[in-house]
mmCIF file of N, CA and C in Angstrom:
data_model
loop_
_atom_site.group_PDB
_atom_site.id
_atom_site.type_symbol
_atom_site.label_atom_id
_atom_site.label_comp_id
_atom_site.label_asym_id
_atom_site.label_seq_id
_atom_site.Cartn_x
_atom_site.Cartn_y
_atom_site.Cartn_z
ATOM 1 N N UNK Y 1 143.569 52.693 -79.155
ATOM 2 C CA UNK Y 1 143.483 53.013 -77.743
ATOM 3 C C UNK Y 1 142.040 52.821 -77.284
ATOM 4 N N UNK Y 2 141.821 51.776 -76.528
ATOM 5 C CA UNK Y 2 140.467 51.476 -76.085
ATOM 6 C C UNK Y 2 140.191 51.882 -74.643
ATOM 7 N N UNK Y 3 141.232 51.883 -73.808
ATOM 8 C CA UNK Y 3 141.045 52.145 -72.388
ATOM 9 C C UNK Y 3 141.985 53.239 -71.904
ATOM 10 N N UNK Y 4 141.539 53.958 -70.900
ATOM 11 C CA UNK Y 4 142.400 54.939 -70.260
ATOM 12 C C UNK Y 4 143.487 54.201 -69.480
ATOM 13 N N UNK Y 5 144.680 54.757 -69.446
ATOM 14 C CA UNK Y 5 145.790 54.153 -68.712
ATOM 15 C C UNK Y 5 146.510 55.232 -67.920
ATOM 16 N N UNK Y 6 147.098 54.821 -66.808
ATOM 17 C CA UNK Y 6 147.907 55.707 -65.990
ATOM 18 C C UNK Y 6 149.101 54.915 -65.486
ATOM 19 N N UNK Y 7 150.298 55.427 -65.717
ATOM 20 C CA UNK Y 7 151.523 54.770 -65.267
ATOM 21 C C UNK Y 7 152.383 55.810 -64.552
ATOM 22 N N UNK Y 8 153.311 55.317 -63.748
ATOM 23 C CA UNK Y 8 154.210 56.203 -63.015
ATOM 24 C C UNK Y 8 155.640 55.707 -63.150
ATOM 25 N N UNK Y 9 156.571 56.636 -63.337
ATOM 26 C CA UNK Y 9 157.975 56.264 -63.346
ATOM 27 C C UNK Y 9 158.412 55.748 -61.971
ATOM 28 N N UNK Y 10 157.665 56.094 -60.918
ATOM 29 C CA UNK Y 10 157.974 55.592 -59.574
ATOM 30 C C UNK Y 10 157.800 54.078 -59.504
ATOM 31 N N UNK Y 11 156.996 53.538 -60.411
ATOM 32 C CA UNK Y 11 156.791 52.094 -60.498
ATOM 33 C C UNK Y 11 157.058 51.664 -61.938
ATOM 34 N N UNK Y 12 158.255 51.968 -62.417
ATOM 35 C CA UNK Y 12 158.625 51.683 -63.804
ATOM 36 C C UNK Y 12 158.539 50.192 -64.102
ATOM 37 N N UNK Y 13 158.223 49.868 -65.344
ATOM 38 C CA UNK Y 13 158.180 48.481 -65.789
ATOM 39 C C UNK Y 13 159.581 47.893 -65.900
ATOM 40 N N UNK Y 14 160.563 48.750 -66.172
ATOM 41 C CA UNK Y 14 161.949 48.300 -66.299
ATOM 42 C C UNK Y 14 162.877 49.461 -65.983
ATOM 43 N N UNK Y 15 164.003 49.143 -65.360
ATOM 44 C CA UNK Y 15 165.040 50.141 -65.069
ATOM 45 C C UNK Y 15 166.361 49.600 -65.584
ATOM 46 N N UNK Y 16 167.058 50.423 -66.344
ATOM 47 C CA UNK Y 16 168.394 50.057 -66.840
ATOM 48 C C UNK Y 16 169.392 51.064 -66.289
ATOM 49 N N UNK Y 17 170.435 50.539 -65.665
ATOM 50 C CA UNK Y 17 171.470 51.407 -65.104
ATOM 51 C C UNK Y 17 172.762 51.205 -65.863
ATOM 52 N N UNK Y 18 173.536 52.270 -65.974
ATOM 53 C CA UNK Y 18 174.819 52.268 -66.657
ATOM 54 C C UNK Y 18 175.670 53.341 -65.992
ATOM 55 N N UNK Y 19 176.970 53.400 -66.254
ATOM 56 C CA UNK Y 19 177.815 54.374 -65.567
ATOM 57 C C UNK Y 19 177.273 55.807 -65.672
ATOM 58 N N UNK Y 20 177.045 56.434 -64.529
ATOM 59 C CA UNK Y 20 176.585 57.821 -64.403
ATOM 60 C C UNK Y 20 175.197 58.065 -64.984
ATOM 61 N N UNK Y 21 174.378 56.992 -65.058
ATOM 62 C CA UNK Y 21 173.038 57.213 -65.579
ATOM 63 C C UNK Y 21 172.112 56.036 -65.399
ATOM 64 N N UNK Y 22 170.842 56.290 -65.722
ATOM 65 C CA UNK Y 22 169.818 55.261 -65.648
ATOM 66 C C UNK Y 22 168.647 55.673 -66.525
ATOM 67 N N UNK Y 23 167.897 54.658 -66.969
ATOM 68 C CA UNK Y 23 166.684 54.871 -67.738
ATOM 69 C C UNK Y 23 165.576 54.080 -67.075
ATOM 70 N N UNK Y 24 164.452 54.742 -66.838
ATOM 71 C CA UNK Y 24 163.260 54.098 -66.302
ATOM 72 C C UNK Y 24 162.238 54.045 -67.430
ATOM 73 N N UNK Y 25 161.664 52.870 -67.668
ATOM 74 C CA UNK Y 25 160.742 52.683 -68.780
ATOM 75 C C UNK Y 25 159.350 52.324 -68.288
ATOM 76 N N UNK Y 26 158.346 52.940 -68.894
ATOM 77 C CA UNK Y 26 156.961 52.557 -68.652
ATOM 78 C C UNK Y 26 156.334 52.197 -69.995
ATOM 79 N N UNK Y 27 155.576 51.114 -69.982
ATOM 80 C CA UNK Y 27 154.859 50.662 -71.172
ATOM 81 C C UNK Y 27 153.431 51.146 -71.050
ATOM 82 N N UNK Y 28 153.008 51.938 -72.043
ATOM 83 C CA UNK Y 28 151.667 52.516 -71.979
ATOM 84 C C UNK Y 28 151.165 52.781 -73.398
ATOM 85 N N UNK Y 29 149.886 52.508 -73.611
ATOM 86 C CA UNK Y 29 149.287 52.786 -74.910
ATOM 87 C C UNK Y 29 149.942 52.054 -76.062
ATOM 88 N N UNK Y 30 150.523 50.908 -75.795
ATOM 89 C CA UNK Y 30 151.194 50.157 -76.838
ATOM 90 C C UNK Y 30 152.586 50.647 -77.159
ATOM 91 N N UNK Y 31 153.064 51.633 -76.411
ATOM 92 C CA UNK Y 31 154.404 52.175 -76.631
ATOM 93 C C UNK Y 31 155.220 52.171 -75.359
ATOM 94 N N UNK Y 32 156.420 52.706 -75.467
ATOM 95 C CA UNK Y 32 157.318 52.792 -74.318
ATOM 96 C C UNK Y 32 157.785 54.233 -74.175
ATOM 97 N N UNK Y 33 157.674 54.763 -72.957
ATOM 98 C CA UNK Y 33 158.172 56.097 -72.630
ATOM 99 C C UNK Y 33 159.303 55.910 -71.629
ATOM 100 N N UNK Y 34 160.389 56.619 -71.845
ATOM 101 C CA UNK Y 34 161.530 56.498 -70.943
ATOM 102 C C UNK Y 34 161.876 57.810 -70.271
ATOM 103 N N UNK Y 35 162.262 57.705 -69.007
ATOM 104 C CA UNK Y 35 162.819 58.867 -68.305
ATOM 105 C C UNK Y 35 164.280 58.546 -68.052
ATOM 106 N N UNK Y 36 165.156 59.348 -68.611
ATOM 107 C CA UNK Y 36 166.589 59.140 -68.448
ATOM 108 C C UNK Y 36 167.154 60.196 -67.508
ATOM 109 N N UNK Y 37 168.045 59.759 -66.629
ATOM 110 C CA UNK Y 37 168.769 60.659 -65.743
ATOM 111 C C UNK Y 37 170.254 60.446 -66.004
ATOM 112 N N UNK Y 38 170.938 61.531 -66.352
ATOM 113 C CA UNK Y 38 172.373 61.495 -66.619
ATOM 114 C C UNK Y 38 173.072 62.396 -65.604
ATOM 115 N N UNK Y 39 174.007 61.834 -64.866
ATOM 116 C CA UNK Y 39 174.726 62.574 -63.836
ATOM 117 C C UNK Y 39 175.839 63.418 -64.460
ATOM 118 N N UNK Y 40 176.295 64.467 -63.747
ATOM 119 C CA UNK Y 40 177.429 65.243 -64.252
ATOM 120 C C UNK Y 40 178.600 64.312 -64.585
ATOM 121 N N UNK Y 41 179.223 64.576 -65.715
ATOM 122 C CA UNK Y 41 180.313 63.737 -66.182
ATOM 123 C C UNK Y 41 179.873 62.642 -67.132
ATOM 124 N N UNK Y 42 178.540 62.432 -67.278
ATOM 125 C CA UNK Y 42 178.048 61.417 -68.204
ATOM 126 C C UNK Y 42 178.285 61.852 -69.638
ATOM 127 N N UNK Y 43 178.680 60.911 -70.459
ATOM 128 C CA UNK Y 43 178.799 61.111 -71.907
ATOM 129 C C UNK Y 43 178.430 59.797 -72.580
ATOM 130 N N UNK Y 44 177.576 59.869 -73.620
ATOM 131 C CA UNK Y 44 177.116 58.646 -74.276
ATOM 132 C C UNK Y 44 178.294 57.794 -74.736
ATOM 133 N N UNK Y 45 179.292 58.408 -75.387
ATOM 134 C CA UNK Y 45 180.399 57.648 -75.964
ATOM 135 C C UNK Y 45 181.268 56.962 -74.918
ATOM 136 N N UNK Y 46 181.154 57.358 -73.669
ATOM 137 C CA UNK Y 46 181.914 56.716 -72.598
ATOM 138 C C UNK Y 46 181.050 55.769 -71.767
ATOM 139 N N UNK Y 47 179.782 56.100 -71.599
ATOM 140 C CA UNK Y 47 178.912 55.371 -70.683
ATOM 141 C C UNK Y 47 178.053 54.310 -71.368
ATOM 142 N N UNK Y 48 177.481 54.629 -72.511
ATOM 143 C CA UNK Y 48 176.534 53.730 -73.165
ATOM 144 C C UNK Y 48 177.132 53.071 -74.413
ATOM 145 N N UNK Y 49 178.072 53.703 -75.056
ATOM 146 C CA UNK Y 49 178.672 53.148 -76.272
ATOM 147 C C UNK Y 49 179.212 51.734 -76.078
ATOM 148 N N UNK Y 50 179.874 51.441 -74.947
ATOM 149 C CA UNK Y 50 180.330 50.055 -74.763
ATOM 150 C C UNK Y 50 179.181 49.043 -74.714
ATOM 151 N N UNK Y 51 178.005 49.465 -74.274
ATOM 152 C CA UNK Y 51 176.830 48.585 -74.239
ATOM 153 C C UNK Y 51 176.234 48.465 -75.643
ATOM 154 N N UNK Y 52 176.117 49.602 -76.340
ATOM 155 C CA UNK Y 52 175.492 49.630 -77.664
ATOM 156 C C UNK Y 52 176.378 48.969 -78.726
ATOM 157 N N UNK Y 53 177.684 49.176 -78.604
ATOM 158 C CA UNK Y 53 178.606 48.607 -79.573
ATOM 159 C C UNK Y 53 178.582 49.286 -80.929
ATOM 160 N N UNK Y 54 178.092 50.530 -80.981
ATOM 161 C CA UNK Y 54 178.055 51.299 -82.223
ATOM 162 C C UNK Y 54 178.944 52.531 -82.067
ATOM 163 N N UNK Y 55 179.344 53.123 -83.180
ATOM 164 C CA UNK Y 55 180.206 54.306 -83.117
ATOM 165 C C UNK Y 55 179.481 55.513 -82.533
ATOM 166 N N UNK Y 56 178.206 55.646 -82.865
ATOM 167 C CA UNK Y 56 177.369 56.750 -82.387
ATOM 168 C C UNK Y 56 176.079 56.172 -81.828
ATOM 169 N N UNK Y 57 175.335 57.008 -81.116
ATOM 170 C CA UNK Y 57 174.018 56.574 -80.642
ATOM 171 C C UNK Y 57 173.106 56.437 -81.856
ATOM 172 N N UNK Y 58 172.582 55.252 -82.059
ATOM 173 C CA UNK Y 58 171.716 54.981 -83.202
ATOM 174 C C UNK Y 58 170.233 55.048 -82.840
ATOM 175 N N UNK Y 59 169.931 55.319 -81.574
ATOM 176 C CA UNK Y 59 168.532 55.446 -81.153
ATOM 177 C C UNK Y 59 168.029 56.845 -81.504
ATOM 178 N N UNK Y 60 166.937 56.949 -82.270
ATOM 179 C CA UNK Y 60 166.360 58.274 -82.500
ATOM 180 C C UNK Y 60 165.613 58.703 -81.239
ATOM 181 N N UNK Y 61 165.633 59.991 -80.954
ATOM 182 C CA UNK Y 61 164.984 60.483 -79.740
ATOM 183 C C UNK Y 61 164.023 61.621 -80.057
ATOM 184 N N UNK Y 62 162.902 61.620 -79.364
ATOM 185 C CA UNK Y 62 161.934 62.713 -79.357
ATOM 186 C C UNK Y 62 161.694 62.959 -77.881
ATOM 187 N N UNK Y 63 162.296 64.023 -77.329
ATOM 188 C CA UNK Y 63 162.344 64.134 -75.875
ATOM 189 C C UNK Y 63 162.067 65.538 -75.361
ATOM 190 N N UNK Y 64 161.543 65.550 -74.154
ATOM 191 C CA UNK Y 64 161.306 66.776 -73.399
ATOM 192 C C UNK Y 64 162.381 66.868 -72.330
ATOM 193 N N UNK Y 65 163.038 68.015 -72.248
ATOM 194 C CA UNK Y 65 164.146 68.224 -71.307
ATOM 195 C C UNK Y 65 163.608 68.840 -70.014
ATOM 196 N N UNK Y 66 163.712 68.067 -68.945
ATOM 197 C CA UNK Y 66 163.164 68.464 -67.645
ATOM 198 C C UNK Y 66 164.157 69.310 -66.861
ATOM 199 N N UNK Y 67 165.420 68.869 -66.811
ATOM 200 C CA UNK Y 67 166.419 69.610 -66.034
ATOM 201 C C UNK Y 67 167.809 69.372 -66.603
ATOM 202 N N UNK Y 68 168.723 70.249 -66.239
ATOM 203 C CA UNK Y 68 170.103 70.136 -66.673
ATOM 204 C C UNK Y 68 170.296 70.581 -68.116
ATOM 205 N N UNK Y 69 171.567 70.574 -68.540
ATOM 206 C CA UNK Y 69 171.912 70.968 -69.905
ATOM 207 C C UNK Y 69 172.593 69.788 -70.590
ATOM 208 N N UNK Y 70 172.074 69.422 -71.756
ATOM 209 C CA UNK Y 70 172.600 68.317 -72.539
ATOM 210 C C UNK Y 70 173.139 68.854 -73.857
ATOM 211 N N UNK Y 71 174.401 68.624 -74.105
ATOM 212 C CA UNK Y 71 175.015 69.005 -75.386
ATOM 213 C C UNK Y 71 174.945 67.800 -76.308
ATOM 214 N N UNK Y 72 174.527 68.014 -77.552
ATOM 215 C CA UNK Y 72 174.403 66.950 -78.534
ATOM 216 C C UNK Y 72 175.253 67.314 -79.743
ATOM 217 N N UNK Y 73 176.053 66.365 -80.202
ATOM 218 C CA UNK Y 73 176.849 66.524 -81.420
ATOM 219 C C UNK Y 73 176.404 65.458 -82.407
ATOM 220 N N UNK Y 74 175.740 65.898 -83.484
ATOM 221 C CA UNK Y 74 175.291 64.971 -84.522
ATOM 222 C C UNK Y 74 176.485 64.554 -85.372
ATOM 223 N N UNK Y 75 176.391 63.393 -85.992
ATOM 224 C CA UNK Y 75 177.473 62.908 -86.849
ATOM 225 C C UNK Y 75 177.773 63.864 -88.006
ATOM 226 N N UNK Y 76 176.783 64.662 -88.420
ATOM 227 C CA UNK Y 76 177.004 65.609 -89.518
ATOM 228 C C UNK Y 76 177.633 66.916 -89.048
ATOM 229 N N UNK Y 77 177.944 67.009 -87.736
ATOM 230 C CA UNK Y 77 178.580 68.214 -87.194
ATOM 231 C C UNK Y 77 177.628 69.194 -86.540
ATOM 232 N N UNK Y 78 176.323 68.996 -86.684
ATOM 233 C CA UNK Y 78 175.338 69.872 -86.047
ATOM 234 C C UNK Y 78 175.456 69.740 -84.531
ATOM 235 N N UNK Y 79 175.459 70.877 -83.827
ATOM 236 C CA UNK Y 79 175.528 70.889 -82.369
ATOM 237 C C UNK Y 79 174.267 71.524 -81.797
ATOM 238 N N UNK Y 80 173.740 70.926 -80.757
ATOM 239 C CA UNK Y 80 172.573 71.455 -80.052
ATOM 240 C C UNK Y 80 172.888 71.510 -78.568
ATOM 241 N N UNK Y 81 172.372 72.520 -77.889
ATOM 242 C CA UNK Y 81 172.476 72.583 -76.434
ATOM 243 C C UNK Y 81 171.050 72.614 -75.901
ATOM 244 N N UNK Y 82 170.630 71.511 -75.311
ATOM 245 C CA UNK Y 82 169.251 71.335 -74.862
ATOM 246 C C UNK Y 82 169.129 71.696 -73.393
ATOM 247 N N UNK Y 83 168.156 72.571 -73.096
ATOM 248 C CA UNK Y 83 167.965 73.084 -71.741
ATOM 249 C C UNK Y 83 166.558 72.772 -71.247
ATOM 250 N N UNK Y 84 166.307 72.939 -69.932
ATOM 251 C CA UNK Y 84 164.977 72.666 -69.396
ATOM 252 C C UNK Y 84 163.885 73.410 -70.168
ATOM 253 N N UNK Y 85 162.813 72.685 -70.483
ATOM 254 C CA UNK Y 85 161.702 73.256 -71.231
ATOM 255 C C UNK Y 85 161.810 73.035 -72.730
ATOM 256 N N UNK Y 86 162.987 72.598 -73.216
ATOM 257 C CA UNK Y 86 163.167 72.331 -74.638
ATOM 258 C C UNK Y 86 162.569 70.984 -75.021
ATOM 259 N N UNK Y 87 162.198 70.868 -76.277
ATOM 260 C CA UNK Y 87 161.796 69.606 -76.882
ATOM 261 C C UNK Y 87 162.754 69.373 -78.040
ATOM 262 N N UNK Y 88 163.378 68.195 -78.085
ATOM 263 C CA UNK Y 88 164.345 67.930 -79.152
ATOM 264 C C UNK Y 88 163.952 66.682 -79.928
ATOM 265 N N UNK Y 89 164.304 66.708 -81.203
ATOM 266 C CA UNK Y 89 164.130 65.572 -82.097
ATOM 267 C C UNK Y 89 165.512 65.257 -82.643
ATOM 268 N N UNK Y 90 166.035 64.092 -82.261
ATOM 269 C CA UNK Y 90 167.395 63.715 -82.628
ATOM 270 C C UNK Y 90 167.353 62.434 -83.449
ATOM 271 N N UNK Y 91 167.720 62.510 -84.725
ATOM 272 C CA UNK Y 91 167.784 61.271 -85.502
ATOM 273 C C UNK Y 91 168.988 60.432 -85.084
ATOM 274 N N UNK Y 92 169.071 59.235 -85.597
ATOM 275 C CA UNK Y 92 170.200 58.351 -85.320
ATOM 276 C C UNK Y 92 171.503 59.045 -85.714
ATOM 277 N N UNK Y 93 172.577 58.711 -84.973
ATOM 278 C CA UNK Y 93 173.899 59.217 -85.305
ATOM 279 C C UNK Y 93 174.292 60.455 -84.522
ATOM 280 N N UNK Y 94 174.558 60.269 -83.219
ATOM 281 C CA UNK Y 94 174.958 61.405 -82.393
ATOM 282 C C UNK Y 94 175.696 60.938 -81.141
ATOM 283 N N UNK Y 95 176.367 61.884 -80.507
ATOM 284 C CA UNK Y 95 176.942 61.717 -79.182
ATOM 285 C C UNK Y 95 176.287 62.792 -78.328
ATOM 286 N N UNK Y 96 176.318 62.636 -77.010
ATOM 287 C CA UNK Y 96 175.721 63.630 -76.121
ATOM 288 C C UNK Y 96 176.423 63.562 -74.779
ATOM 289 N N UNK Y 97 176.408 64.696 -74.037
ATOM 290 C CA UNK Y 97 177.031 64.734 -72.722
ATOM 291 C C UNK Y 97 176.413 65.819 -71.866
ATOM 292 N N UNK Y 98 176.557 65.652 -70.564
ATOM 293 C CA UNK Y 98 176.048 66.609 -69.585
ATOM 294 C C UNK Y 98 176.999 67.792 -69.514
ATOM 295 N N UNK Y 99 176.430 68.982 -69.534
ATOM 296 C CA UNK Y 99 177.200 70.211 -69.371
ATOM 297 C C UNK Y 99 176.927 70.740 -67.964
ATOM 298 N N UNK Y 100 177.966 70.993 -67.203
ATOM 299 C CA UNK Y 100 177.795 71.566 -65.875
ATOM 300 C C UNK Y 100 177.638 70.532 -64.783
ATOM 301 N N UNK Y 101 177.172 71.010 -63.633
ATOM 302 C CA UNK Y 101 177.116 70.202 -62.416
ATOM 303 C C UNK Y 101 175.717 69.711 -62.055
ATOM 304 N N UNK Y 102 174.727 69.987 -62.887
ATOM 305 C CA UNK Y 102 173.358 69.554 -62.600
ATOM 306 C C UNK Y 102 173.020 68.314 -63.423
ATOM 307 N N UNK Y 103 172.394 67.311 -62.815
ATOM 308 C CA UNK Y 103 171.973 66.146 -63.594
ATOM 309 C C UNK Y 103 170.998 66.539 -64.702
ATOM 310 N N UNK Y 104 171.062 65.828 -65.800
ATOM 311 C CA UNK Y 104 170.122 66.010 -66.906
ATOM 312 C C UNK Y 104 169.021 64.966 -66.753
ATOM 313 N N UNK Y 105 167.776 65.425 -66.860
ATOM 314 C CA UNK Y 105 166.624 64.524 -66.866
ATOM 315 C C UNK Y 105 165.828 64.816 -68.130
ATOM 316 N N UNK Y 106 165.571 63.771 -68.919
ATOM 317 C CA UNK Y 106 164.755 63.897 -70.121
ATOM 318 C C UNK Y 106 163.663 62.845 -70.103
ATOM 319 N N UNK Y 107 162.527 63.182 -70.685
ATOM 320 C CA UNK Y 107 161.462 62.214 -70.912
ATOM 321 C C UNK Y 107 161.423 61.987 -72.413
ATOM 322 N N UNK Y 108 161.634 60.737 -72.813
ATOM 323 C CA UNK Y 108 161.801 60.386 -74.220
ATOM 324 C C UNK Y 108 160.618 59.553 -74.690
ATOM 325 N N UNK Y 109 159.968 60.013 -75.756
ATOM 326 C CA UNK Y 109 158.777 59.345 -76.285
ATOM 327 C C UNK Y 109 159.099 58.445 -77.471
ATOM 328 N N UNK Y 110 160.382 58.338 -77.797
ATOM 329 C CA UNK Y 110 160.817 57.502 -78.927
ATOM 330 C C UNK Y 110 162.261 57.080 -78.666
ATOM 331 N N UNK Y 111 162.612 55.885 -78.990
ATOM 332 C CA UNK Y 111 164.007 55.510 -78.972
ATOM 333 C C UNK Y 111 164.530 54.878 -77.701
ATOM 334 N N UNK Y 112 163.723 54.691 -76.667
ATOM 335 C CA UNK Y 112 164.234 54.133 -75.421
ATOM 336 C C UNK Y 112 163.983 52.621 -75.291
ATOM 337 N N UNK Y 113 163.240 52.033 -76.181
ATOM 338 C CA UNK Y 113 162.914 50.612 -76.063
ATOM 339 C C UNK Y 113 164.169 49.749 -75.979
ATOM 340 N N UNK Y 114 165.182 50.064 -76.758
ATOM 341 C CA UNK Y 114 166.416 49.267 -76.749
ATOM 342 C C UNK Y 114 167.609 50.023 -76.193
ATOM 343 N N UNK Y 115 167.399 51.237 -75.690
ATOM 344 C CA UNK Y 115 168.493 52.075 -75.209
ATOM 345 C C UNK Y 115 169.196 51.419 -74.012
ATOM 346 N N UNK Y 116 170.521 51.298 -74.109
ATOM 347 C CA UNK Y 116 171.354 50.748 -73.028
ATOM 348 C C UNK Y 116 170.940 49.337 -72.621
ATOM 349 N N UNK Y 117 170.376 48.612 -73.571
ATOM 350 C CA UNK Y 117 169.985 47.213 -73.331
ATOM 351 C C UNK Y 117 171.228 46.368 -73.512
ATOM 352 N N UNK Y 118 171.591 45.612 -72.507
ATOM 353 C CA UNK Y 118 172.827 44.830 -72.554
ATOM 354 C C UNK Y 118 172.627 43.417 -73.087
ATOM 355 N N UNK Y 119 171.441 43.060 -73.469
ATOM 356 C CA UNK Y 119 171.160 41.707 -73.964
ATOM 357 C C UNK Y 119 171.481 41.587 -75.425
#
């Protein structure tokens, strides 16, 4: 890291949209940070799985939960309920969905580079 950098999700480098959700990506410091918004009714296995083509989400996540409640079911059966103010570390192999009527917003510092990429 040689220079100071400042980026804004308001001017994201890339935006990916999918049913009931979107990811905004900023490239900074040689990495990629993503802000994901999942609307009520969103579920990875219904919304993103057809794009990913895998049985479970294979993207590892290290994320800060800004708003809403996100339920995560790991392939090994572990369940997490992530709420605003939480920080979660999710290895590959999980499903997730929005709980309730409030959109979920997370800032993800790992795992968004290829998330919901349709190419």
